[in-house]
């Protein structure tokens, strides 16, 4: 059993639904928050395929503009700044602190590996009062390739001083599980509301509805 | 001005909203059709990044299963077959035949380049009565890499016997425009309902709300 756990941050540890009021104010409905996240996701997957890396915050803002364009609603730079401020101060899902505490006490080494920039990731985990649990806070920014490309997972393994086969990636996204598995990592899927694994893709080694449920199985 | 046009098929030429009744029957609402297409898109972008190519029909079916899992609704193999049958018989958007006719008469060479398999693409264009306009029907299946990776655009240019700089990719998806531009093609964006360009990405050389509008500008 590996003792090195690498956590995805947005949606896995932090609750992105805290942005709903912003989307309600801008577009009159919080369902647009999911549309924004899927558009952002499309943009970073595309950026990775065409090898034209741009920082997460820039992609987050352009995805917001795209949601606006679909509705003929102008997104101002003040709206963009509200989005960025919101991302920086997302709360942790309520099970997370207890889960990380438990894992620390069981002797696991914990790292965070996010598509956010390093500066953003540090601010996010500090704001959510989770920094204390992590030995490493890592960003794809360092390798300029977004997950699910192999480079970020390999970089995380290097930083932890082990091979990719010795880390377990914990994530709420099917693409992150697929990418980590393809890079040779073990995987744990967190089935946050609305998140499902791809039945035709790599199946996770561990599964739970929360990080706490996963932590109890490790 | 280049005389070689390469068309995306699903959503650009063919009207995927014809699948709405299937999604209404399965999930009680046609908004799930967009969710399915975005999930399918996530799956092929991920497959391309981790270099694990699987045919479009297989990804379309697993995306349908994922939409079902999110709602605790079991998708049967009969439902999957209904989806595939629906994809094979999508109607053309109403402006398309006139647009392709016009482009043929102006002396353009037309090719289709799709993420569908070659067999599917031939059936789809025949069913929509569009095959007659195309000199080449091409699928990413041949290079086992989905658009927006560079390989499909390069393959299309080779088949047309020109450089990528001499073809114009016509598509209703921001990622297709981004991928084609990154591969050195000229681009034309078709702003089908709900489709917008990424303001922070490559901007298209031509723009229209329909293929006919684009055709009139070429």
CSV table of C-alpha atoms in Angstrom, one decimal:
chain,number,residue,atom,x,y,z
A,1,UNK,CA,0.0,0.0,0.0
A,2,UNK,CA,1.4,3.4,-1.1
A,3,UNK,CA,1.8,6.1,1.5
A,4,UNK,CA,1.8,9.0,-0.9
A,5,UNK,CA,-1.5,10.7,-1.8
A,6,UNK,CA,-1.9,13.5,-4.3
A,7,UNK,CA,-5.1,15.5,-4.2
A,8,UNK,CA,-6.9,17.4,-6.9
A,9,UNK,CA,-8.1,20.7,-5.4
A,10,UNK,CA,-11.1,22.4,-7.2
A,11,UNK,CA,-14.3,20.4,-6.8
A,12,UNK,CA,-12.4,17.5,-5.0
A,13,UNK,CA,-11.4,19.4,-1.9
A,14,UNK,CA,-13.0,22.8,-2.4
A,15,UNK,CA,-16.7,23.5,-3.0
A,16,UNK,CA,-17.1,25.3,-6.3
A,17,UNK,CA,-20.8,25.7,-5.7
A,18,UNK,CA,-19.9,28.6,-3.5
A,19,UNK,CA,-19.7,30.5,-6.8
A,20,UNK,CA,-23.4,30.0,-7.5
A,21,UNK,CA,-24.5,33.5,-6.2
A,22,UNK,CA,-22.1,35.1,-8.7
A,23,UNK,CA,-23.6,33.1,-11.6
A,24,UNK,CA,-27.1,33.9,-10.4
A,25,UNK,CA,-26.3,37.6,-10.3
A,26,UNK,CA,-24.7,37.6,-13.7
A,27,UNK,CA,-26.9,35.2,-15.7
A,28,UNK,CA,-30.0,34.7,-13.5
A,29,UNK,CA,-29.4,31.1,-12.8
A,30,UNK,CA,-26.8,28.9,-11.0
A,31,UNK,CA,-26.9,26.1,-13.7
A,32,UNK,CA,-24.6,28.4,-15.7
A,33,UNK,CA,-21.9,27.7,-13.1
A,34,UNK,CA,-21.6,24.1,-14.3
A,35,UNK,CA,-21.7,25.4,-17.9
A,36,UNK,CA,-18.8,27.7,-17.0
A,37,UNK,CA,-16.8,24.9,-15.5
A,38,UNK,CA,-17.3,22.6,-18.5
A,39,UNK,CA,-16.3,25.5,-20.8
A,40,UNK,CA,-13.2,26.1,-18.8
A,41,UNK,CA,-12.4,22.4,-18.9
A,42,UNK,CA,-12.9,22.4,-22.7
A,43,UNK,CA,-10.5,25.3,-23.0
A,44,UNK,CA,-7.7,23.8,-20.9
A,45,UNK,CA,-8.1,20.4,-22.6
A,46,UNK,CA,-7.8,22.1,-26.0
A,47,UNK,CA,-4.9,24.3,-24.8
A,48,UNK,CA,-3.1,21.1,-23.7
A,49,UNK,CA,-3.8,19.3,-27.0
A,50,UNK,CA,-2.5,22.2,-29.2
A,51,UNK,CA,0.3,22.8,-26.7
A,52,UNK,CA,-0.5,26.5,-26.1
A,53,UNK,CA,-0.4,26.8,-22.3
A,54,UNK,CA,-2.2,29.7,-20.7
A,55,UNK,CA,-2.6,30.2,-16.9
A,56,UNK,CA,-5.8,28.9,-15.3
A,57,UNK,CA,-7.1,32.3,-14.2
A,58,UNK,CA,-6.9,33.6,-17.8
A,59,UNK,CA,-8.9,30.5,-19.1
A,60,UNK,CA,-11.4,30.9,-16.2
A,61,UNK,CA,-12.1,34.5,-17.3
A,62,UNK,CA,-12.4,33.7,-21.0
A,63,UNK,CA,-14.8,30.8,-20.1
A,64,UNK,CA,-16.9,33.3,-18.2
A,65,UNK,CA,-16.9,35.6,-21.2
A,66,UNK,CA,-18.1,32.7,-23.4
A,67,UNK,CA,-21.0,31.9,-21.1
A,68,UNK,CA,-21.9,35.6,-21.4
A,69,UNK,CA,-21.6,35.7,-25.2
A,70,UNK,CA,-24.0,32.7,-25.4
A,71,UNK,CA,-26.6,34.9,-23.7
A,72,UNK,CA,-25.7,38.3,-25.1
A,73,UNK,CA,-24.6,39.4,-21.6
A,74,UNK,CA,-21.5,41.6,-21.4
A,75,UNK,CA,-19.1,40.3,-18.7
A,76,UNK,CA,-17.1,43.3,-17.3
A,77,UNK,CA,-13.6,43.2,-15.9
A,78,UNK,CA,-15.2,43.7,-12.4
A,79,UNK,CA,-17.2,40.5,-13.0
A,80,UNK,CA,-14.1,38.7,-13.9
A,81,UNK,CA,-12.4,39.9,-10.8
A,82,UNK,CA,-15.3,38.7,-8.7
A,83,UNK,CA,-14.9,35.3,-10.2
A,84,UNK,CA,-11.2,35.2,-9.4
A,85,UNK,CA,-11.8,36.4,-5.9
A,86,UNK,CA,-14.5,33.7,-5.5
A,87,UNK,CA,-12.1,31.0,-6.7
A,88,UNK,CA,-9.4,32.2,-4.3
A,89,UNK,CA,-11.8,31.9,-1.3
A,90,UNK,CA,-13.7,28.7,-2.0
A,91,UNK,CA,-14.6,26.8,1.2
A,92,UNK,CA,-13.6,23.2,1.8
A,93,UNK,CA,-16.2,20.5,1.4
A,94,UNK,CA,-17.3,19.7,4.9
A,95,UNK,CA,-15.7,16.2,5.1
A,96,UNK,CA,-12.3,17.3,4.0
A,97,UNK,CA,-10.5,18.6,7.1
A,98,UNK,CA,-11.5,15.5,9.1
A,99,UNK,CA,-10.4,13.3,6.2
A,100,UNK,CA,-6.9,14.9,5.8
A,101,UNK,CA,-6.5,14.9,9.6
A,102,UNK,CA,-7.2,11.1,9.6
A,103,UNK,CA,-4.8,10.5,6.7
A,104,UNK,CA,-2.0,12.6,8.4
A,105,UNK,CA,-2.5,10.5,11.6
A,106,UNK,CA,-2.3,7.3,9.6
A,107,UNK,CA,1.2,8.5,8.4
A,108,UNK,CA,0.3,9.3,4.8
A,109,UNK,CA,2.3,12.0,3.0
A,110,UNK,CA,-0.2,14.4,1.3
A,111,UNK,CA,0.4,16.6,-1.7
A,112,UNK,CA,-2.0,18.8,-3.7
A,113,UNK,CA,-1.7,18.9,-7.5
A,114,UNK,CA,-3.9,21.4,-9.2
A,115,UNK,CA,-4.6,23.0,-12.6
A,116,UNK,CA,-4.7,26.4,-10.7
A,117,UNK,CA,-1.5,28.3,-10.7
A,118,UNK,CA,0.9,27.8,-7.7
A,119,UNK,CA,0.1,31.3,-6.3
A,120,UNK,CA,-3.6,30.6,-6.6
A,121,UNK,CA,-3.4,27.1,-5.1
A,122,UNK,CA,-1.5,28.4,-2.0
A,123,UNK,CA,-4.1,31.2,-1.5
A,124,UNK,CA,-7.0,28.7,-2.0
A,125,UNK,CA,-5.7,26.1,0.5
A,126,UNK,CA,-4.8,28.8,3.0
A,127,UNK,CA,-8.2,30.4,2.7
A,128,UNK,CA,-9.9,27.0,3.2
A,129,UNK,CA,-7.6,26.3,6.2
A,130,UNK,CA,-6.2,23.2,4.6
A,131,UNK,CA,-2.5,24.2,4.0
A,132,UNK,CA,-1.4,22.6,7.3
A,133,UNK,CA,-2.2,19.1,6.0
A,134,UNK,CA,0.0,19.2,2.9
A,135,UNK,CA,3.7,18.6,2.6
A,136,UNK,CA,3.7,19.8,-1.0
A,137,UNK,CA,1.4,22.2,-2.9
A,138,UNK,CA,2.0,21.7,-6.6
A,139,UNK,CA,0.7,23.3,-9.8
A,140,UNK,CA,0.7,22.2,-13.4
A,141,UNK,CA,2.0,25.8,-14.1
A,142,UNK,CA,5.5,24.3,-13.3
A,143,UNK,CA,5.4,22.0,-16.3
A,144,UNK,CA,3.0,24.1,-18.5
A,145,UNK,CA,0.8,21.2,-19.3
A,146,UNK,CA,-2.6,20.7,-17.7
A,147,UNK,CA,-3.9,17.5,-16.2
A,148,UNK,CA,-4.7,14.9,-17.6
A,149,UNK,CA,-1.4,15.1,-19.5
A,150,UNK,CA,1.3,12.8,-18.0
A,151,UNK,CA,3.8,15.6,-17.1
A,152,UNK,CA,2.0,17.0,-14.0
A,153,UNK,CA,1.6,13.5,-12.4
A,154,UNK,CA,5.3,12.7,-13.2
A,155,UNK,CA,6.3,16.0,-11.7
A,156,UNK,CA,4.3,15.2,-8.5
A,157,UNK,CA,5.9,11.8,-8.2
A,158,UNK,CA,9.4,13.4,-8.6
A,159,UNK,CA,8.7,15.9,-5.9
A,160,UNK,CA,7.6,13.2,-3.5
A,161,UNK,CA,10.7,11.3,-4.4
A,162,UNK,CA,8.9,8.1,-5.6
A,163,UNK,CA,7.8,6.6,-8.9
A,164,UNK,CA,4.3,7.3,-10.3
A,165,UNK,CA,3.3,3.8,-9.3
A,166,UNK,CA,3.8,4.7,-5.7
A,167,UNK,CA,1.3,7.7,-5.6
A,168,UNK,CA,-2.4,7.5,-5.5
A,169,UNK,CA,-4.3,10.4,-7.2
A,170,UNK,CA,-7.5,11.4,-5.4
A,171,UNK,CA,-9.9,13.3,-7.7
A,172,UNK,CA,-13.6,14.0,-8.4
A,173,UNK,CA,-13.1,14.1,-12.2
A,174,UNK,CA,-13.1,11.1,-14.6
A,175,UNK,CA,-10.5,12.8,-16.8
A,176,UNK,CA,-8.1,13.2,-13.8
A,177,UNK,CA,-8.5,9.5,-12.9
A,178,UNK,CA,-7.9,8.6,-16.6
A,179,UNK,CA,-4.8,10.8,-16.8
A,180,UNK,CA,-3.3,9.6,-13.6
A,181,UNK,CA,-3.9,5.9,-14.4
A,182,UNK,CA,-2.4,6.4,-17.9
A,183,UNK,CA,0.7,7.9,-16.2
A,184,UNK,CA,1.0,4.8,-14.0
A,185,UNK,CA,-0.5,6.1,-10.7
A,186,UNK,CA,-3.0,4.4,-8.5
A,187,UNK,CA,-6.3,6.3,-8.3
A,188,UNK,CA,-9.2,7.1,-6.0
A,189,UNK,CA,-12.4,8.6,-7.3
A,190,UNK,CA,-14.5,10.9,-5.1
A,191,UNK,CA,-18.1,10.9,-6.4
A,192,UNK,CA,-19.0,14.4,-5.6
A,193,UNK,CA,-22.6,15.3,-6.6
A,194,UNK,CA,-22.9,15.1,-10.4
A,195,UNK,CA,-19.5,13.5,-10.8
A,196,UNK,CA,-19.3,10.0,-12.4
A,197,UNK,CA,-16.6,7.8,-13.6
A,198,UNK,CA,-16.3,6.9,-17.4
A,199,UNK,CA,-17.5,3.3,-17.6
A,200,UNK,CA,-15.4,2.8,-20.7
A,201,UNK,CA,-12.3,4.3,-19.2
A,202,UNK,CA,-9.8,3.4,-16.4
A,203,UNK,CA,-11.6,2.2,-13.3
A,204,UNK,CA,-10.3,3.7,-10.0
A,205,UNK,CA,-8.6,1.5,-7.3
A,206,UNK,CA,-10.6,3.2,-4.6
A,207,UNK,CA,-14.0,4.8,-4.6
A,208,UNK,CA,-16.0,7.0,-2.1
A,209,UNK,CA,-18.7,9.6,-2.1
A,210,UNK,CA,-16.5,11.9,-0.1
A,211,UNK,CA,-12.8,12.3,0.6
A,212,UNK,CA,-13.6,11.0,4.1
A,213,UNK,CA,-15.1,7.8,2.7
A,214,UNK,CA,-12.0,7.3,0.6
A,215,UNK,CA,-9.7,8.1,3.6
A,216,UNK,CA,-11.4,5.5,5.7
A,217,UNK,CA,-10.6,2.8,3.1
A,218,UNK,CA,-6.9,3.7,2.7
B,1,UNK,CA,-7.8,33.0,-51.6
B,2,UNK,CA,-7.6,29.2,-50.9
B,3,UNK,CA,-10.0,27.0,-52.9
B,4,UNK,CA,-10.0,24.1,-50.5
B,5,UNK,CA,-12.6,23.9,-47.8
B,6,UNK,CA,-12.7,21.3,-45.0
B,7,UNK,CA,-16.0,20.9,-43.1
B,8,UNK,CA,-16.6,19.6,-39.6
B,9,UNK,CA,-19.8,17.4,-39.7
B,10,UNK,CA,-21.6,17.0,-36.4
B,11,UNK,CA,-23.3,20.3,-35.3
B,12,UNK,CA,-21.7,22.3,-38.2
B,13,UNK,CA,-23.5,20.5,-41.1
B,14,UNK,CA,-25.8,18.2,-39.2
B,15,UNK,CA,-28.4,19.1,-36.7
B,16,UNK,CA,-27.8,17.2,-33.5
B,17,UNK,CA,-30.9,18.6,-31.9
B,18,UNK,CA,-32.8,15.9,-33.8
B,19,UNK,CA,-31.7,13.6,-30.9
B,20,UNK,CA,-33.7,15.6,-28.4
B,21,UNK,CA,-36.7,13.3,-28.4
B,22,UNK,CA,-34.4,10.4,-27.4
B,23,UNK,CA,-33.1,12.4,-24.5
B,24,UNK,CA,-36.6,13.4,-23.5
B,25,UNK,CA,-37.7,9.8,-23.4
B,26,UNK,CA,-34.6,8.6,-21.5
B,27,UNK,CA,-34.1,11.5,-19.0
B,28,UNK,CA,-37.3,13.6,-19.2
B,29,UNK,CA,-35.6,16.7,-20.6
B,30,UNK,CA,-33.8,17.6,-23.8
B,31,UNK,CA,-31.2,19.8,-21.9
B,32,UNK,CA,-29.4,16.5,-21.2
B,33,UNK,CA,-28.6,16.3,-25.0
B,34,UNK,CA,-26.1,19.2,-24.5
B,35,UNK,CA,-24.8,17.6,-21.4
B,36,UNK,CA,-24.2,14.4,-23.3
B,37,UNK,CA,-22.4,16.1,-26.1
B,38,UNK,CA,-20.1,18.0,-23.6
B,39,UNK,CA,-19.4,14.7,-21.8
B,40,UNK,CA,-18.6,13.0,-25.1
B,41,UNK,CA,-16.3,16.0,-26.0
B,42,UNK,CA,-14.6,15.7,-22.6
B,43,UNK,CA,-14.0,12.0,-23.2
B,44,UNK,CA,-12.5,12.4,-26.7
B,45,UNK,CA,-10.3,15.3,-25.6
B,46,UNK,CA,-9.1,13.2,-22.7
B,47,UNK,CA,-8.5,10.2,-24.9
B,48,UNK,CA,-6.4,12.4,-27.2
B,49,UNK,CA,-4.3,13.8,-24.3
B,50,UNK,CA,-3.6,10.3,-22.9
B,51,UNK,CA,-3.1,8.9,-26.4
B,52,UNK,CA,-5.7,6.1,-25.9
B,53,UNK,CA,-7.8,6.3,-29.1
B,54,UNK,CA,-11.2,4.7,-29.0
B,55,UNK,CA,-13.8,5.0,-31.8
B,56,UNK,CA,-16.4,7.8,-31.6
B,57,UNK,CA,-19.4,5.5,-31.4
B,58,UNK,CA,-17.9,3.8,-28.3
B,59,UNK,CA,-17.3,7.2,-26.6
B,60,UNK,CA,-20.8,8.4,-27.6
B,61,UNK,CA,-22.3,5.4,-25.8
B,62,UNK,CA,-20.2,5.7,-22.7
B,63,UNK,CA,-21.0,9.4,-22.5
B,64,UNK,CA,-24.7,8.4,-22.6
B,65,UNK,CA,-24.1,5.9,-19.8
B,66,UNK,CA,-22.5,8.7,-17.8
B,67,UNK,CA,-25.5,11.0,-18.2
B,68,UNK,CA,-27.6,8.1,-16.9
B,69,UNK,CA,-25.4,7.4,-13.9
B,70,UNK,CA,-25.6,11.0,-12.8
B,71,UNK,CA,-29.4,10.5,-12.6
B,72,UNK,CA,-29.4,6.9,-11.4
B,73,UNK,CA,-31.1,5.9,-14.7
B,74,UNK,CA,-29.9,2.7,-16.3
B,75,UNK,CA,-29.1,3.0,-20.0
B,76,UNK,CA,-29.7,-0.2,-21.9
B,77,UNK,CA,-28.0,-1.5,-24.9
B,78,UNK,CA,-31.2,-0.8,-26.9
B,79,UNK,CA,-31.0,2.8,-25.8
B,80,UNK,CA,-27.4,3.0,-26.9
B,81,UNK,CA,-28.4,1.5,-30.3
B,82,UNK,CA,-31.2,4.2,-30.6
B,83,UNK,CA,-28.5,6.9,-30.0
B,84,UNK,CA,-26.2,5.4,-32.7
B,85,UNK,CA,-29.1,5.1,-35.1
B,86,UNK,CA,-30.0,8.7,-34.4
B,87,UNK,CA,-26.5,9.9,-35.0
B,88,UNK,CA,-26.4,8.0,-38.4
B,89,UNK,CA,-29.6,9.7,-39.6
B,90,UNK,CA,-29.2,13.4,-38.4
B,91,UNK,CA,-30.7,15.8,-40.8
B,92,UNK,CA,-28.7,18.6,-42.4
B,93,UNK,CA,-29.2,22.1,-41.0
B,94,UNK,CA,-31.5,23.8,-43.4
B,95,UNK,CA,-29.0,26.2,-44.9
B,96,UNK,CA,-26.4,23.6,-45.7
B,97,UNK,CA,-27.4,22.1,-49.1
B,98,UNK,CA,-27.8,25.6,-50.6
B,99,UNK,CA,-24.4,26.7,-49.1
B,100,UNK,CA,-22.5,23.6,-50.5
B,101,UNK,CA,-24.2,24.0,-53.9
B,102,UNK,CA,-23.0,27.6,-54.0
B,103,UNK,CA,-19.5,26.7,-53.0
B,104,UNK,CA,-19.4,23.9,-55.6
B,105,UNK,CA,-20.5,26.4,-58.3
B,106,UNK,CA,-17.8,28.9,-57.2
B,107,UNK,CA,-15.2,26.2,-57.9
B,108,UNK,CA,-14.2,25.2,-54.3
B,109,UNK,CA,-13.0,21.7,-53.5
B,110,UNK,CA,-15.0,20.5,-50.5
B,111,UNK,CA,-13.9,17.8,-48.0
B,112,UNK,CA,-15.5,16.7,-44.7
B,113,UNK,CA,-13.3,15.9,-41.7
B,114,UNK,CA,-15.0,14.5,-38.7
B,115,UNK,CA,-14.4,12.9,-35.3
B,116,UNK,CA,-17.0,10.2,-36.4
B,117,UNK,CA,-15.5,7.0,-37.9
B,118,UNK,CA,-15.3,6.9,-41.7
B,119,UNK,CA,-18.1,4.3,-42.0
B,120,UNK,CA,-20.3,6.5,-39.8
B,121,UNK,CA,-19.4,9.7,-41.7
B,122,UNK,CA,-20.3,8.2,-45.0
B,123,UNK,CA,-23.6,7.0,-43.7
B,124,UNK,CA,-24.3,10.3,-42.0
B,125,UNK,CA,-23.6,12.4,-45.1
B,126,UNK,CA,-25.5,10.0,-47.4
B,127,UNK,CA,-28.5,10.0,-45.1
B,128,UNK,CA,-28.5,13.8,-45.0
B,129,UNK,CA,-28.2,13.9,-48.8
B,130,UNK,CA,-24.9,15.8,-48.7
B,131,UNK,CA,-22.4,13.2,-50.0
B,132,UNK,CA,-22.7,14.6,-53.6
B,133,UNK,CA,-21.0,17.9,-52.7
B,134,UNK,CA,-17.8,16.3,-51.2
B,135,UNK,CA,-14.8,15.2,-53.1
B,136,UNK,CA,-13.3,13.7,-49.9
B,137,UNK,CA,-15.0,12.3,-46.8
B,138,UNK,CA,-12.3,11.9,-44.1
B,139,UNK,CA,-12.3,10.7,-40.5
B,140,UNK,CA,-9.8,11.1,-37.6
B,141,UNK,CA,-10.1,7.3,-37.3
B,142,UNK,CA,-7.4,7.1,-40.0
B,143,UNK,CA,-4.8,8.9,-37.8
B,144,UNK,CA,-6.3,7.7,-34.5
B,145,UNK,CA,-6.1,11.2,-33.0
B,146,UNK,CA,-9.2,13.3,-32.5
B,147,UNK,CA,-9.5,17.0,-33.6
B,148,UNK,CA,-8.2,19.4,-32.3
B,149,UNK,CA,-4.9,17.5,-32.5
B,150,UNK,CA,-2.8,18.5,-35.5
B,151,UNK,CA,-2.7,15.1,-37.2
B,152,UNK,CA,-6.2,15.1,-38.6
B,153,UNK,CA,-5.8,18.6,-40.2
B,154,UNK,CA,-2.5,17.6,-41.7
B,155,UNK,CA,-4.0,14.4,-43.0
B,156,UNK,CA,-6.8,16.4,-44.7
B,157,UNK,CA,-4.3,18.8,-46.3
B,158,UNK,CA,-2.3,15.8,-47.6
B,159,UNK,CA,-5.4,14.2,-49.1
B,160,UNK,CA,-6.2,17.5,-50.8
B,161,UNK,CA,-2.6,17.7,-52.1
B,162,UNK,CA,-1.9,21.1,-50.5
B,163,UNK,CA,-0.3,22.5,-47.4
B,164,UNK,CA,-2.3,23.2,-44.3
B,165,UNK,CA,-2.0,26.9,-45.0
B,166,UNK,CA,-4.1,26.3,-48.2
B,167,UNK,CA,-7.1,24.8,-46.5
B,168,UNK,CA,-9.9,26.6,-44.6
B,169,UNK,CA,-11.5,24.6,-41.8
B,170,UNK,CA,-15.2,25.4,-41.4
B,171,UNK,CA,-16.6,24.5,-37.9
B,172,UNK,CA,-19.1,25.4,-35.2
B,173,UNK,CA,-16.8,24.6,-32.3
B,174,UNK,CA,-14.2,26.9,-30.7
B,175,UNK,CA,-11.8,23.9,-30.1
B,176,UNK,CA,-11.9,23.0,-33.8
B,177,UNK,CA,-11.0,26.5,-34.8
B,178,UNK,CA,-8.2,26.6,-32.3
B,179,UNK,CA,-6.8,23.2,-33.4
B,180,UNK,CA,-7.0,24.1,-37.1
B,181,UNK,CA,-5.4,27.5,-36.6
B,182,UNK,CA,-2.6,25.8,-34.5
B,183,UNK,CA,-2.0,23.4,-37.4
B,184,UNK,CA,-1.6,26.3,-39.7
B,185,UNK,CA,-5.0,26.3,-41.5
B,186,UNK,CA,-7.3,29.2,-42.2
B,187,UNK,CA,-10.6,29.0,-40.3
B,188,UNK,CA,-14.3,29.9,-40.6
B,189,UNK,CA,-16.5,29.8,-37.6
B,190,UNK,CA,-20.2,29.0,-37.9
B,191,UNK,CA,-22.0,30.5,-34.9
B,192,UNK,CA,-24.8,27.8,-34.6
B,193,UNK,CA,-27.2,28.5,-31.6
B,194,UNK,CA,-25.2,28.3,-28.3
B,195,UNK,CA,-21.8,28.2,-30.1
B,196,UNK,CA,-19.3,30.9,-29.4
B,197,UNK,CA,-15.7,31.5,-30.1
B,198,UNK,CA,-13.1,31.6,-27.3
B,199,UNK,CA,-12.2,35.4,-27.0
B,200,UNK,CA,-8.8,34.5,-25.6
B,201,UNK,CA,-8.0,31.9,-28.4
B,202,UNK,CA,-7.4,32.1,-32.1
B,203,UNK,CA,-9.9,34.3,-33.9
B,204,UNK,CA,-11.4,32.9,-37.1
B,205,UNK,CA,-10.6,34.4,-40.6
B,206,UNK,CA,-14.3,34.2,-41.5
B,207,UNK,CA,-17.5,34.2,-39.4
B,208,UNK,CA,-21.1,33.6,-40.1
B,209,UNK,CA,-24.3,32.4,-38.3
B,210,UNK,CA,-24.8,29.7,-40.8
B,211,UNK,CA,-22.7,27.8,-43.4
B,212,UNK,CA,-24.6,29.7,-46.0
B,213,UNK,CA,-23.5,33.1,-44.5
B,214,UNK,CA,-19.9,31.9,-44.5
B,215,UNK,CA,-20.3,30.6,-48.1
B,216,UNK,CA,-21.5,33.9,-49.3
B,217,UNK,CA,-18.3,35.6,-47.9
B,218,UNK,CA,-15.9,33.1,-49.5
